[in-house]
Coordinates of N, CA and C in Angstrom, one line a residue:
X36 N 110.3 134.5 419.5 CA 110.3 134.3 418.1 C 111.7 134.4 417.6
X37 N 112.2 133.4 416.9 CA 113.6 133.3 416.4 C 113.8 134.2 415.3
X38 N 115.0 134.6 415.1 CA 115.4 135.5 414.0 C 115.4 134.6 412.7
X39 N 114.7 135.1 411.7 CA 114.7 134.3 410.5 C 116.0 134.4 409.7
X40 N 116.8 135.3 410.0 CA 118.1 135.5 409.3 C 119.2 135.2 410.2
X41 N 120.2 134.6 409.6 CA 121.4 134.3 410.3 C 122.5 135.3 410.0
X42 N 123.6 135.3 410.7 CA 124.7 136.1 410.4 C 124.7 137.4 411.2
X43 N 125.3 138.5 410.5 CA 125.5 139.8 411.2 C 124.2 140.4 411.7
X44 N 123.0 140.2 411.1 CA 121.8 140.8 411.6 C 121.4 140.3 413.0
X45 N 121.9 139.1 413.4 CA 121.5 138.5 414.6 C 121.8 139.5 415.8
X46 N 122.9 140.2 415.9 CA 123.1 141.1 417.0 C 122.2 142.3 416.9
X47 N 121.9 142.8 415.7 CA 120.9 143.9 415.6 C 119.5 143.4 416.0
X48 N 119.2 142.2 415.6 CA 117.9 141.6 416.0 C 117.8 141.5 417.5
X49 N 118.8 141.0 418.2 CA 118.8 140.8 419.6 C 118.8 142.2 420.3
X50 N 119.5 143.1 419.8 CA 119.5 144.5 420.4 C 118.1 145.1 420.3
X51 N 117.5 145.0 419.1 CA 116.2 145.5 419.0 C 115.2 144.8 419.9
X52 N 115.3 143.5 420.0 CA 114.4 142.7 420.9 C 114.5 143.2 422.3
X53 N 115.7 143.4 422.8 CA 115.9 143.8 424.2 C 115.4 145.3 424.4
X54 N 115.6 146.1 423.4 CA 115.1 147.5 423.5 C 113.6 147.5 423.5
X55 N 113.0 146.7 422.7 CA 111.5 146.6 422.7 C 111.0 146.1 424.0
X56 N 111.6 145.1 424.5 CA 111.2 144.6 425.8 C 111.3 145.6 427.0
X57 N 112.5 146.3 427.0 CA 112.7 147.3 428.0 C 111.7 148.4 427.9
X58 N 111.4 148.9 426.7 CA 110.4 150.0 426.5 C 109.1 149.5 426.9
X59 N 108.7 148.3 426.5 CA 107.4 147.7 426.8 C 107.2 147.6 428.3
X60 N 108.2 147.0 429.0 CA 108.1 146.9 430.4 C 107.9 148.2 431.1
X61 N 108.6 149.2 430.7 CA 108.4 150.5 431.3 C 107.1 151.1 431.0
X62 N 106.6 151.1 429.8 CA 105.4 151.7 429.4 C 104.2 150.9 429.9
X63 N 104.3 149.6 430.0 CA 103.2 148.8 430.6 C 103.1 149.1 432.1
X64 N 104.2 149.2 432.7 CA 104.2 149.5 434.2 C 103.5 150.9 434.4
X65 N 103.7 151.8 433.5 CA 103.1 153.1 433.6 C 101.7 153.2 433.1
X66 N 101.4 152.6 432.0 CA 100.1 152.7 431.3 C 99.2 151.5 431.3
X67 N 99.7 150.4 431.7 CA 98.9 149.1 431.7 C 99.1 148.4 430.4
X68 N 98.4 147.3 430.3 CA 98.5 146.3 429.1 C 98.0 146.9 427.8
X69 N 97.2 148.0 427.9 CA 96.7 148.5 426.6 C 97.5 149.7 426.1
X70 N 98.8 149.8 426.5 CA 99.7 150.8 426.1 C 99.8 150.7 424.5
X71 N 100.0 151.8 423.9 CA 100.1 151.9 422.5 C 101.4 151.2 422.0
X72 N 101.2 150.3 421.1 CA 102.3 149.5 420.5 C 103.2 150.5 419.7
X73 N 102.6 151.5 419.1 CA 103.4 152.5 418.4 C 104.3 153.2 419.3
X74 N 103.8 153.5 420.5 CA 104.6 154.3 421.5 C 105.8 153.4 422.0
X75 N 105.5 152.1 422.1 CA 106.6 151.2 422.5 C 107.7 151.2 421.5
X76 N 107.3 151.0 420.2 CA 108.3 151.0 419.1 C 109.0 152.4 419.1
X77 N 108.4 153.5 419.2 CA 109.0 154.8 419.2 C 110.0 154.9 420.4
X78 N 109.6 154.5 421.6 CA 110.5 154.6 422.8 C 111.7 153.6 422.6
X79 N 111.5 152.5 421.9 CA 112.6 151.6 421.7 C 113.5 152.1 420.5
X80 N 113.1 153.1 419.8 CA 113.9 153.6 418.7 C 113.8 152.7 417.4
X81 N 112.7 152.0 417.3 CA 112.5 151.2 416.1 C 111.1 151.5 415.5
X82 N 110.9 151.0 414.3 CA 109.6 151.2 413.6 C 108.6 150.2 414.1
X83 N 107.4 150.5 413.8 CA 106.3 149.7 414.1 C 106.4 148.3 413.5
X84 N 106.9 148.2 412.2 CA 107.1 147.0 411.6 C 108.1 146.1 412.3
X85 N 109.1 146.7 412.8 CA 110.1 145.9 413.6 C 109.5 145.3 414.8
X86 N 108.7 146.1 415.5 CA 108.0 145.6 416.7 C 107.1 144.3 416.3
X87 N 106.4 144.4 415.2 CA 105.5 143.4 414.8 C 106.3 142.1 414.3
X88 N 107.5 142.3 413.8 CA 108.3 141.2 413.4 C 108.8 140.4 414.6
X89 N 109.1 141.1 415.7 CA 109.5 140.5 416.9 C 108.3 139.9 417.7
X90 N 107.2 140.6 417.7 CA 106.0 140.3 418.5 C 104.8 140.3 417.6
X91 N 104.3 139.2 417.1 CA 103.2 139.2 416.2 C 101.9 139.7 416.8
X92 N 101.8 139.8 418.1 CA 100.6 140.3 418.7 C 100.9 141.0 420.0
X93 N 100.0 141.8 420.5 CA 100.1 142.5 421.8 C 100.4 141.4 422.9
X94 N 99.6 140.3 422.8 CA 99.7 139.3 423.9 C 101.1 138.6 423.8
X95 N 101.6 138.4 422.7 CA 103.0 137.9 422.6 C 104.0 138.8 423.3
X96 N 103.9 140.0 423.1 CA 104.7 141.0 423.8 C 104.5 141.0 425.3
X97 N 103.3 141.0 425.7 CA 103.0 140.9 427.2 C 103.5 139.6 427.8
X98 N 103.4 138.5 427.1 CA 103.9 137.2 427.6 C 105.4 137.3 427.9
X99 N 106.1 138.0 427.1 CA 107.6 138.1 427.3 C 107.9 139.1 428.4
X100 N 107.1 140.2 428.5 CA 107.3 141.2 429.5 C 107.1 140.6 430.9
X101 N 106.1 139.7 431.0 CA 105.7 139.2 432.4 C 106.4 137.8 432.7
X102 N 107.1 137.3 431.7 CA 107.6 135.9 431.9 C 108.5 135.7 433.1
X103 N 109.4 136.6 433.5 CA 110.2 136.4 434.7 C 109.4 136.3 435.9
X104 N 108.4 137.2 436.1 CA 107.5 137.3 437.3 C 106.7 136.0 437.3
X105 N 106.2 135.5 436.2 CA 105.4 134.3 436.2 C 106.2 133.1 436.5
X106 N 107.4 133.1 436.0 CA 108.3 131.9 436.3 C 108.7 131.9 437.8
X107 N 108.8 133.1 438.4 CA 109.1 133.2 439.9 C 107.9 132.6 440.6
X108 N 106.7 133.0 440.2 CA 105.5 132.5 440.8 C 105.4 131.0 440.7
X109 N 105.7 130.5 439.5 CA 105.7 129.0 439.3 C 106.6 128.3 440.3
X110 N 107.8 128.8 440.5 CA 108.7 128.2 441.4 C 108.1 128.2 442.9
X111 N 107.5 129.3 443.2 CA 106.9 129.5 444.5 C 105.8 128.5 444.7
X112 N 104.9 128.3 443.7 CA 103.9 127.3 443.8 C 104.4 125.9 444.0
X113 N 105.5 125.6 443.4 CA 106.1 124.3 443.6 C 106.6 124.1 445.0
X114 N 107.1 125.2 445.6 CA 107.5 125.1 447.0 C 106.3 124.9 447.9
X115 N 105.3 125.6 447.6 CA 104.1 125.5 448.5 C 103.3 124.2 448.4
X116 N 103.5 123.5 447.2 CA 102.8 122.3 447.0 C 103.2 121.2 447.9
X117 N 104.4 121.3 448.5 CA 105.0 120.3 449.4 C 104.5 120.4 450.8
X118 N 103.8 121.5 451.2 CA 103.4 121.7 452.6 C 102.0 121.4 452.8
X119 N 101.5 122.1 453.9 CA 100.1 122.0 454.2 C 99.2 122.4 453.1
X120 N 98.2 121.6 452.7 CA 97.4 122.0 451.5 C 96.6 123.3 451.6
X121 N 96.0 123.6 452.8 CA 95.2 124.8 452.9 C 96.2 126.0 452.9
X122 N 97.2 125.9 453.8 CA 98.2 127.0 453.9 C 98.8 127.3 452.5
X123 N 99.2 126.2 451.8 CA 99.8 126.4 450.5 C 98.9 127.1 449.5
X124 N 97.6 126.7 449.4 CA 96.7 127.3 448.5 C 96.5 128.8 448.9
X125 N 96.2 129.1 450.2 CA 96.0 130.4 450.6 C 97.2 131.3 450.4
X126 N 98.4 130.8 450.7 CA 99.6 131.6 450.5 C 99.8 131.8 449.0
X127 N 99.6 130.8 448.2 CA 99.7 131.0 446.7 C 98.8 132.1 446.2
X128 N 97.5 132.0 446.6 CA 96.6 133.0 446.1 C 96.9 134.4 446.6
X129 N 97.4 134.5 447.9 CA 97.8 135.8 448.4 C 99.0 136.4 447.6
X130 N 100.0 135.5 447.4 CA 101.2 136.0 446.6 C 100.9 136.3 445.2
X131 N 100.1 135.5 444.6 CA 99.7 135.8 443.2 C 98.9 137.1 443.1
X132 N 98.0 137.3 444.0 CA 97.2 138.5 444.1 C 98.1 139.7 444.3
X133 N 99.0 139.6 445.2 CA 100.0 140.7 445.5 C 100.8 141.0 444.3
X134 N 101.4 140.0 443.7 CA 102.2 140.2 442.5 C 101.4 140.9 441.4
X135 N 100.1 140.4 441.2 CA 99.3 141.0 440.1 C 98.9 142.4 440.4
X136 N 98.6 142.7 441.7 CA 98.3 144.1 442.1 C 99.5 145.0 441.9
X137 N 100.7 144.5 442.1 CA 101.9 145.3 442.0 C 102.4 145.4 440.6
X138 N 102.0 144.5 439.7 CA 102.5 144.5 438.4 C 101.5 144.9 437.4
X139 N 101.5 146.2 437.1 CA 100.4 146.8 436.2 C 100.4 146.0 434.9
X140 N 99.2 145.6 434.5 CA 99.1 145.0 433.2 C 99.0 143.4 433.3
X141 N 99.6 142.9 434.4 CA 99.6 141.4 434.6 C 98.2 140.9 434.7
X142 N 97.3 141.4 435.5 CA 95.9 140.8 435.5 C 95.2 140.8 434.2
X143 N 95.4 141.9 433.4 CA 94.8 141.9 432.1 C 95.4 140.9 431.1
X144 N 96.7 140.7 431.3 CA 97.4 139.7 430.4 C 97.0 138.3 430.8
X145 N 96.9 138.0 432.0 CA 96.4 136.7 432.5 C 95.0 136.4 432.0
X146 N 94.1 137.5 432.1 CA 92.7 137.3 431.7 C 92.7 137.1 430.2
X147 N 93.5 137.8 429.4 CA 93.5 137.6 428.0 C 93.9 136.1 427.7
X148 N 94.8 135.6 428.4 CA 95.2 134.2 428.2 C 94.1 133.2 428.5
X149 N 93.2 133.6 429.5 CA 92.1 132.8 429.8 C 91.0 132.8 428.8
X150 N 91.0 133.8 427.9 CA 89.9 133.9 426.9 C 90.2 132.9 425.7
X151 N 91.3 132.3 425.7 CA 91.7 131.4 424.6 C 90.9 130.1 424.9
X152 N 90.4 129.4 423.8 CA 89.7 128.2 424.0 C 90.5 127.1 424.7
X153 N 91.7 126.9 424.3 CA 92.6 126.0 425.0 C 94.0 126.6 425.2
X154 N 94.1 127.3 426.3 CA 95.4 128.0 426.5 C 96.6 127.1 426.6
X155 N 97.7 127.5 426.0 CA 98.9 126.7 426.0 C 99.5 126.7 427.4
X156 N 100.0 125.6 427.8 CA 100.6 125.5 429.2 C 101.8 126.4 429.3
X157 N 102.5 126.8 428.2 CA 103.7 127.6 428.3 C 103.4 129.1 428.3
X158 N 102.1 129.5 428.2 CA 101.8 130.9 428.3 C 101.8 131.3 429.8
X159 N 101.8 132.6 430.0 CA 101.7 133.1 431.4 C 100.5 132.6 432.1
X160 N 99.3 132.7 431.4 CA 98.1 132.2 432.0 C 98.2 130.7 432.2
X161 N 98.7 130.0 431.3 CA 98.8 128.5 431.4 C 99.7 128.1 432.6
X162 N 100.8 128.8 432.8 CA 101.7 128.5 433.9 C 101.0 128.8 435.2
X163 N 100.3 129.9 435.3 CA 99.6 130.3 436.6 C 98.5 129.3 436.8
X164 N 97.8 129.0 435.8 CA 96.6 128.1 435.9 C 97.1 126.7 436.3
X165 N 98.2 126.2 435.7 CA 98.7 124.9 436.1 C 99.1 124.8 437.5
X166 N 99.8 125.8 438.0 CA 100.2 125.9 439.4 C 98.9 125.9 440.3
X167 N 97.9 126.7 439.9 CA 96.7 126.8 440.7 C 96.0 125.4 440.8
X168 N 95.9 124.7 439.6 CA 95.3 123.4 439.6 C 95.9 122.5 440.6
X169 N 97.3 122.4 440.6 CA 98.0 121.5 441.5 C 97.6 121.8 442.9
X170 N 97.7 123.1 443.3 CA 97.4 123.5 444.7 C 95.9 123.3 445.0
X171 N 95.0 123.6 444.1 CA 93.6 123.3 444.4 C 93.3 121.8 444.6
X172 N 93.9 121.0 443.7 CA 93.7 119.6 443.8 C 94.3 119.0 445.1
X173 N 95.4 119.5 445.5 CA 96.0 119.1 446.8 C 95.1 119.5 447.9
X174 N 94.5 120.7 447.9 CA 93.6 121.2 449.0 C 92.3 120.4 449.0
X175 N 91.8 120.0 447.8 CA 90.6 119.2 447.7 C 90.8 117.9 448.4
X176 N 91.9 117.3 448.3 CA 92.1 116.0 448.9 C 92.0 115.9 450.4
X177 N 92.1 117.1 451.0 CA 92.0 117.1 452.5 C 90.8 118.0 452.9
X178 N 89.9 118.3 451.9 CA 88.8 119.2 452.2 C 89.1 120.5 452.7
X179 N 90.2 121.1 452.2 CA 90.7 122.4 452.7 C 90.1 123.5 451.8
X180 N 89.3 123.1 450.8 CA 88.6 124.1 450.0 C 87.3 123.5 449.6
X181 N 86.3 124.3 449.5 CA 85.0 123.8 449.1 C 85.0 123.1 447.8
X182 N 84.3 122.0 447.7 CA 84.4 121.1 446.5 C 83.9 121.8 445.2
X183 N 83.1 122.8 445.3 CA 82.6 123.4 444.1 C 83.5 124.5 443.5
X184 N 84.6 124.8 444.3 CA 85.5 125.8 443.8 C 86.5 125.3 442.8
X185 N 86.6 126.0 441.7 CA 87.5 125.5 440.6 C 88.7 126.4 440.6
X186 N 89.8 125.9 440.0 CA 91.0 126.8 439.8 C 90.6 128.0 439.0
X187 N 89.8 127.9 438.0 CA 89.4 129.0 437.2 C 88.6 130.1 438.0
X188 N 87.8 129.6 438.9 CA 87.1 130.5 439.8 C 88.1 131.3 440.6
X189 N 89.1 130.7 441.1 CA 90.0 131.4 441.9 C 90.9 132.3 441.1
X190 N 91.2 131.9 439.9 CA 92.0 132.9 439.0 C 91.2 134.1 438.7
X191 N 89.9 133.9 438.4 CA 89.0 135.0 438.1 C 88.9 136.0 439.4
X192 N 88.8 135.4 440.5 CA 88.8 136.1 441.8 C 90.1 136.9 441.9
X193 N 91.3 136.3 441.7 CA 92.5 137.0 441.8 C 92.6 138.1 440.9
X194 N 92.2 137.9 439.6 CA 92.3 138.9 438.6 C 91.4 140.1 439.0
X195 N 90.2 139.9 439.5 CA 89.3 140.9 439.9 C 89.8 141.7 441.1
X196 N 90.3 141.1 442.1 CA 90.8 141.8 443.3 C 92.0 142.6 442.9
X197 N 92.9 142.0 442.0 CA 94.1 142.7 441.6 C 93.8 143.9 440.8
X198 N 92.8 143.8 439.9 CA 92.5 145.0 439.1 C 91.9 146.1 440.0
X199 N 91.0 145.7 441.0 CA 90.4 146.7 441.9 C 91.4 147.4 442.7
X200 N 92.4 146.6 443.2 CA 93.4 147.1 444.2 C 94.7 147.4 443.5
X201 N 94.7 147.7 442.2 CA 96.0 147.9 441.5 C 96.9 148.9 442.2
X202 N 98.1 148.5 442.4 CA 99.1 149.4 443.1 C 98.9 149.4 444.6
X203 N 98.0 148.7 445.2 CA 97.8 148.6 446.6 C 97.7 147.2 447.1
X204 N 98.9 146.5 447.3 CA 98.9 145.1 447.6 C 98.3 144.8 449.0
X205 N 98.3 145.8 449.9 CA 97.7 145.5 451.2 C 96.2 145.4 451.1
X206 N 95.6 146.3 450.4 CA 94.2 146.2 450.1 C 93.8 144.9 449.4
X207 N 94.6 144.6 448.4 CA 94.4 143.4 447.6 C 94.4 142.1 448.5
X208 N 95.4 142.1 449.4 CA 95.5 140.9 450.3 C 94.3 140.9 451.2
X209 N 93.9 142.0 451.7 CA 92.8 142.1 452.7 C 91.5 141.6 452.0
X210 N 91.3 142.1 450.8 CA 90.1 141.7 450.1 C 90.1 140.2 449.7
X211 N 91.2 139.7 449.4 CA 91.3 138.3 449.1 C 91.0 137.5 450.3
X212 N 91.6 137.9 451.4 CA 91.4 137.1 452.7 C 89.9 137.1 453.0
X213 N 89.2 138.2 452.9 CA 87.8 138.3 453.2 C 87.0 137.3 452.3
X214 N 87.4 137.2 451.1 CA 86.7 136.3 450.2 C 87.1 134.8 450.5
X215 N 88.3 134.6 450.7 CA 88.8 133.2 451.0 C 88.2 132.6 452.3
X216 N 87.8 133.5 453.2 CA 87.1 133.0 454.4 C 85.8 132.2 454.0
X217 N 85.2 132.5 452.9 CA 84.0 131.8 452.4 C 84.3 130.7 451.5
X218 N 85.5 130.5 451.1 CA 85.9 129.5 450.1 C 86.6 128.3 450.8
X219 N 87.5 128.7 451.7 CA 88.3 127.7 452.4 C 87.8 127.5 453.8
X220 N 87.1 126.4 454.1 CA 86.5 126.2 455.4 C 87.5 126.1 456.5

């Protein structure tokens, strides 16, 4: 969200924005995506109204908290799209699941993005979904995945496994592998 005022307030606005993001990242990592917005504002040393001027919704705040990790995942999906379709898809799903299991609040944030009727491509969910669509379509061209499996099915699976195995990426990866054995022939 851009600063509606120009001039000297800009540095205050930027400083408050950075403080809010830092506080949100720490508290979401500790408490998950449902952390109190008032607690985030308090930890950042600003009022609740300031938080809401910077982030009109919880989801807007979470989008920015998780943006770097999601952009890293997007780059990784691009790398994987150039290789073997089955290996690329499985590796993507494993890395996405591991990242989600390790990043408290990310699965809930991605799921919230999926609940929107037409998610924007520039949201965290949209970015992850777009990468998944590319890899699934690539895998479908060589029958490396069952034809009835959709990208949304796989994202739901990743979200579920990540939530169940939150903080335990080894278990998340193992559970995902067990499931993928039935999806990828």
